[in-house]
Every structure is written in structure tokens, then in C-alpha cells.
Amino acid sequence: TKIFVASIFLGSSGAVMDLSVDICSAVCEVVQKKPDICAREAIASGFAVGRAACGSTTTTLLLAYSGSYIALLMVFMAQGTPVELMLNYKYVAAEIVHTIVGSFGLVTVAPLTAITSGLLLTRGMLCKKAKATENKLHLSSKSRHKKERLIVK
């Protein structure tokens, strides 16, 4: 069973890495085209790309796994085996588990990659409203510090 679990993770790791590279490269492109973009906007772009790419990658994963046992299903169908029995065979159930685990991996890695790449590529840059508030606070503390220095002198 350890080999089976390892094969599940190994089989879906290619799709997971492909999706994460797609999302990260899209966020990188957005940040390069608009260098003053804040982290929140970059993350939102990553989520949009992740939503679009996750569906197609999951479908590709499903088709890749189902393609490997389609001949076996045809033999079962030719023999007149009921569908509920086919789904309970170890080989068919294993491919279904491969697809489900791979899909969970894709759904998990998409937002994680969007958040990580958005924060790292923008270096955590705050949005304009937050920057303006931060600048006002910084300026008010500077002027207060100047007033305190004048009072001390």
C-alpha cells in the first residue's frame, strides 16, 4: 500500500507543478507589466488564472488516468459486467482515487501559489489606500517628533 500511495502522489505531482508554474508565471508577468501593483491585486490576478487553469488541468488529469484503463473497461462492458461491479474492481477504483487525490492537490495548490507569488513578487507592497494612510501616519509622527524637539530646545 505504501507503493500505491507513492504512485498517487508521484502521478499527480506533475499536474500540481504545472499548475503552480502557470499561476506563478502569470502573476510574474502582471507584476512586470505593472510594477506599482499591490500584493492584493497581484493575488487576485493569481486567483483568476488559478480558477481558469485548475478546471482544465483537472480535466486533463481525469482524461490521462481514464485513458490508461479504458481498454479494461471495454472488456468488462463486452462481458456484460454491471457498472457498479466495474467501479469496485481494484484497478478501476485505484484510477478513480488517483483522479480524486490529484484534483484535491490542484485545488489546494492554486490559491496557495497565488498568495505566495503575489506576496513575493510584489515584495508585500501595500495597496494605494493603505500606502496613503501609512504615509499620513508617518508624516504626522515626523511633525510631532519635530515639535517635541523644538519644545525640548
Coordinates of C-alpha atoms in Angstrom, one line a residue:
T1 CA 0.0 0.0 0.0
K2 CA 2.9 2.4 0.5
I3 CA 3.9 2.0 -3.1
F4 CA 0.3 2.7 -4.1
V5 CA 0.2 5.9 -2.1
A6 CA 3.6 6.9 -3.5
S7 CA 2.3 6.3 -7.1
I8 CA -0.7 8.5 -6.4
F9 CA 1.4 11.4 -5.2
L10 CA 4.0 10.9 -7.9
G11 CA 1.4 10.8 -10.6
S12 CA -0.4 14.0 -9.5
S13 CA 2.8 15.9 -8.7
G14 CA 3.4 16.7 -12.4
A15 CA 0.0 18.3 -12.8
V16 CA 0.4 20.2 -9.5
M17 CA 3.8 21.6 -10.5
D18 CA 2.4 22.5 -14.0
L19 CA -0.5 24.5 -12.4
S20 CA 1.7 26.2 -9.9
V21 CA 4.2 27.3 -12.6
D22 CA 1.3 28.6 -14.8
I23 CA -0.1 30.7 -11.9
C24 CA 3.3 32.0 -10.8
S25 CA 4.4 32.9 -14.3
A26 CA 1.1 34.8 -14.9
V27 CA 1.5 36.8 -11.7
C28 CA 5.1 37.5 -12.6
E29 CA 4.0 38.8 -16.0
V30 CA 1.4 41.0 -14.4
V31 CA 3.9 42.4 -11.9
Q32 CA 6.4 43.1 -14.7
K33 CA 3.9 44.9 -16.8
K34 CA 2.6 46.9 -13.9
P35 CA 5.4 47.3 -11.3
D36 CA 3.4 49.5 -9.0
I37 CA 0.7 46.8 -8.5
C38 CA 0.0 46.0 -4.9
A39 CA 0.0 42.5 -3.4
R40 CA -3.7 42.2 -3.1
E41 CA -4.2 43.0 -6.8
A42 CA -1.5 40.5 -7.8
I43 CA -3.0 37.8 -5.6
A44 CA -6.4 38.5 -7.2
S45 CA -4.8 38.0 -10.7
G46 CA -3.3 34.8 -9.5
F47 CA -6.7 33.6 -8.3
A48 CA -8.3 34.4 -11.6
V49 CA -5.6 32.5 -13.5
G50 CA -5.9 29.6 -11.0
R51 CA -9.6 29.3 -11.4
A52 CA -9.3 29.1 -15.2
A53 CA -6.3 26.8 -15.2
C54 CA -7.5 24.5 -12.4
G55 CA -10.5 23.3 -14.3
S56 CA -8.6 22.4 -17.5
T57 CA -5.8 20.7 -15.6
T58 CA -8.2 18.6 -13.6
T59 CA -9.9 17.5 -16.8
T60 CA -6.5 16.7 -18.3
L61 CA -5.7 14.6 -15.2
L62 CA -9.0 12.8 -15.4
L63 CA -8.5 12.0 -19.1
A64 CA -5.0 10.8 -18.6
Y65 CA -5.9 8.4 -15.8
S66 CA -9.1 7.2 -17.5
G67 CA -7.2 6.7 -20.8
S68 CA -5.0 4.2 -19.0
Y69 CA -7.9 1.9 -18.1
I70 CA -10.3 2.4 -20.9
A71 CA -9.4 -0.8 -22.6
L72 CA -10.1 -2.7 -19.4
L73 CA -13.5 -1.0 -19.1
M74 CA -14.3 -2.1 -22.7
V75 CA -13.5 -5.7 -21.8
F76 CA -15.8 -5.5 -18.8
M77 CA -18.6 -3.9 -20.9
A78 CA -18.2 -6.6 -23.6
Q79 CA -18.6 -9.3 -20.9
G80 CA -21.8 -7.5 -19.6
T81 CA -20.4 -6.6 -16.2
P82 CA -22.6 -4.1 -14.4
V83 CA -21.2 -0.6 -13.8
E84 CA -21.4 -0.9 -10.0
L85 CA -19.2 -4.0 -10.2
M86 CA -16.7 -2.3 -12.6
L87 CA -16.3 0.6 -10.2
N88 CA -15.5 -1.8 -7.3
Y89 CA -12.6 -3.5 -9.2
K90 CA -9.2 -2.6 -7.7
Y91 CA -7.8 -1.3 -11.0
V92 CA -10.8 1.0 -11.7
A93 CA -11.1 2.1 -8.1
A94 CA -7.4 2.9 -8.0
E95 CA -7.7 5.2 -11.1
I96 CA -10.6 6.9 -9.5
V97 CA -8.6 7.5 -6.3
H98 CA -5.7 8.8 -8.4
T99 CA -8.0 11.4 -10.1
I100 CA -9.7 12.5 -6.8
V101 CA -6.4 12.9 -5.0
G102 CA -4.8 14.7 -7.9
S103 CA -7.8 17.1 -8.1
F104 CA -7.5 17.8 -4.3
G105 CA -3.9 18.6 -4.9
L106 CA -4.7 21.0 -7.7
V107 CA -7.5 22.8 -5.8
T108 CA -5.1 23.2 -2.8
V109 CA -2.1 24.4 -4.7
A110 CA -3.9 27.0 -6.8
P111 CA -4.7 29.5 -4.0
L112 CA -1.5 28.8 -2.1
T113 CA 0.6 29.6 -5.2
A114 CA -1.5 32.7 -6.0
I115 CA -1.0 34.1 -2.5
T116 CA 2.7 33.2 -2.3
S117 CA 3.6 34.5 -5.7
G118 CA 1.6 37.7 -5.2
L119 CA 3.3 38.4 -1.9
L120 CA 6.8 37.5 -3.0
L121 CA 6.8 39.1 -6.4
T122 CA 5.4 42.4 -5.2
R123 CA 7.6 42.2 -2.1
G124 CA 4.4 42.6 0.0
M125 CA 3.7 46.1 -1.4
L126 CA 0.6 47.5 0.2
C127 CA -2.3 48.9 -1.9
K128 CA -2.5 52.6 -2.6
K129 CA -5.1 53.4 0.1
A130 CA -3.0 51.6 2.7
K131 CA 0.1 53.4 1.4
A132 CA -1.6 56.7 1.7
T133 CA -2.7 56.0 5.2
E134 CA 0.8 54.8 6.1
N135 CA 2.4 57.9 4.7
K136 CA 0.0 60.2 6.6
L137 CA 0.8 58.4 9.8
H138 CA 4.5 58.5 9.1
L139 CA 4.3 62.3 8.3
S140 CA 2.3 63.1 11.4
S141 CA 4.7 61.2 13.6
K142 CA 7.6 63.1 11.9
S143 CA 6.0 66.5 12.5
R144 CA 5.1 65.5 16.1
H145 CA 8.8 64.5 16.6
K146 CA 9.9 67.9 15.3
K147 CA 7.6 69.7 17.7
E148 CA 8.8 67.7 20.6
R149 CA 12.4 68.5 19.6
L150 CA 11.6 72.2 19.5
I151 CA 9.9 72.1 22.9
V152 CA 13.0 70.4 24.4
K153 CA 15.3 73.0 23.0

